[in-house]
XYZ file of C-alpha atoms in Angstrom:
153
model
C -43.599 40.936 -62.816
C -47.184 40.204 -63.697
C -48.450 40.509 -60.114
C -46.723 43.879 -59.740
C -48.303 45.140 -62.964
C -51.762 44.002 -61.799
C -51.260 45.732 -58.459
C -50.186 48.960 -60.169
C -53.237 48.809 -62.498
C -55.515 48.291 -59.480
C -53.954 51.311 -57.713
C -54.435 53.385 -60.865
C -58.067 52.327 -61.053
C -58.641 53.264 -57.418
C -57.085 56.667 -58.140
C -59.872 57.285 -60.642
C -62.136 57.541 -57.619
C -65.842 57.864 -57.935
C -65.722 58.993 -61.573
C -66.034 55.376 -62.705
C -68.978 53.103 -62.085
C -68.435 49.630 -60.614
C -69.147 48.190 -64.061
C -66.572 50.483 -65.745
C -63.907 49.572 -63.168
C -64.572 45.845 -63.652
C -64.424 46.189 -67.462
C -61.214 48.202 -67.381
C -59.676 45.588 -65.117
C -60.452 42.872 -67.708
C -58.653 44.900 -70.416
C -55.367 45.275 -68.494
C -52.252 43.862 -70.067
C -50.444 43.626 -73.383
C -52.337 42.801 -76.575
C -50.655 41.812 -79.857
C -52.206 42.921 -83.167
C -53.160 39.777 -85.203
C -55.615 41.172 -87.770
C -55.999 44.610 -89.333
C -58.697 45.670 -91.775
C -59.350 49.166 -93.051
C -61.981 50.476 -95.483
C -63.113 46.932 -96.289
C -59.598 45.725 -97.094
C -57.794 43.186 -94.897
C -54.148 44.148 -94.551
C -51.556 41.407 -95.189
C -49.530 40.401 -92.134
C -46.315 41.687 -93.711
C -47.729 45.232 -93.364
C -47.929 45.047 -89.569
C -46.279 41.889 -88.153
C -42.682 43.122 -88.666
C -43.470 46.183 -86.520
C -44.625 44.135 -83.441
C -47.689 46.355 -83.112
C -49.333 46.037 -79.743
C -51.310 47.910 -77.177
C -50.481 47.979 -73.488
C -53.357 48.867 -71.169
C -52.342 50.127 -67.752
C -55.180 51.612 -65.666
C -56.986 54.004 -68.007
C -53.859 54.589 -70.154
C -53.469 52.821 -73.474
C -50.030 52.752 -75.089
C -50.002 51.878 -78.782
C -46.495 50.560 -79.359
C -44.609 49.404 -82.420
C -41.045 48.981 -83.582
C -39.931 51.514 -86.158
C -37.870 50.429 -89.173
C -34.745 51.911 -87.558
C -35.279 49.647 -84.507
C -36.541 52.383 -82.217
C -39.758 52.021 -80.260
C -42.752 54.240 -81.073
C -45.099 54.690 -78.144
C -48.303 56.697 -78.574
C -50.006 57.143 -75.214
C -53.737 57.714 -75.046
C -56.234 57.841 -72.237
C -59.407 55.823 -72.591
C -62.807 55.321 -71.045
C -65.328 52.532 -71.526
C -69.095 52.261 -71.540
C -69.815 48.582 -70.999
C -73.546 49.243 -70.693
C -73.947 49.939 -74.461
C -74.382 47.250 -77.049
C -71.866 46.981 -78.587
C -69.626 48.183 -75.766
C -68.060 51.613 -76.318
C -64.493 52.782 -76.057
C -63.448 56.448 -76.162
C -59.781 57.101 -76.898
C -58.357 60.510 -76.029
C -55.203 62.050 -77.399
C -54.972 65.712 -76.396
C -58.049 67.431 -77.840
C -58.859 64.526 -80.154
C -61.413 61.901 -79.230
C -61.920 58.741 -81.209
C -65.094 56.798 -80.627
C -64.924 53.039 -80.974
C -66.675 49.828 -80.162
C -65.010 46.812 -78.657
C -65.630 43.250 -77.604
C -63.611 40.985 -75.392
C -63.843 37.258 -75.957
C -61.413 35.400 -73.668
C -57.934 36.433 -74.847
C -59.188 38.145 -77.989
C -59.897 41.904 -78.095
C -61.625 43.386 -81.136
C -61.752 47.135 -81.691
C -63.550 48.946 -84.501
C -63.194 52.697 -84.890
C -63.750 55.638 -87.284
C -60.356 57.238 -88.026
C -62.260 60.434 -89.044
C -63.212 60.844 -85.386
C -66.901 60.480 -86.139
C -69.444 58.503 -84.188
C -68.587 55.006 -83.070
C -69.306 52.312 -85.640
C -72.465 50.301 -85.019
C -70.989 46.955 -85.965
C -67.629 45.179 -86.221
C -66.932 45.675 -89.909
C -65.343 48.115 -92.307
C -66.508 49.214 -95.730
C -65.004 50.752 -98.848
C -64.905 54.558 -98.947
C -64.821 54.803 -95.123
C -62.002 55.328 -92.674
C -63.285 52.551 -90.427
C -60.594 50.332 -89.001
C -61.025 46.916 -87.407
C -58.182 45.544 -85.283
C -58.076 42.139 -83.555
C -55.592 41.610 -80.737
C -54.551 38.535 -78.764
C -53.568 38.842 -75.149
C -49.812 38.433 -74.729
C -48.761 35.458 -72.666
C -46.338 36.198 -69.830
C -43.903 33.590 -71.109
C -43.590 35.422 -74.473
C -44.578 32.295 -76.455
C -46.943 34.422 -78.591
C -44.207 36.529 -80.222
């Protein structure tokens, strides 16, 4: 249930201990939940919905873990798990995604139930603004928070 998920996320945040500032903990708490990909742009080119909608691409944030999930063409579920950290003091806010030895720097903004993430797929520095451009590997994703009743699917 939703309340159980929130409780587990709170316990996971507490387990992070003193590593996280009060501001980081509060920001991570706001990001908890399931987010459905609604817009995808890469290298200045918006991707048509038929390139991502059929795969039910979403991220699930649980504590400081981020699962990027999507349905594969054979019907199986692909789940890439990353750890993340935030720096809500920067403008724009920063997000660091960690997968093994790889670190991807990103910026993000949260506006109600809309989460926007912009990153450099070449693992360079975080973008300075929420846009992509030709001849770059910048990616801009917009997600909507999933409603518990599933009405958004």
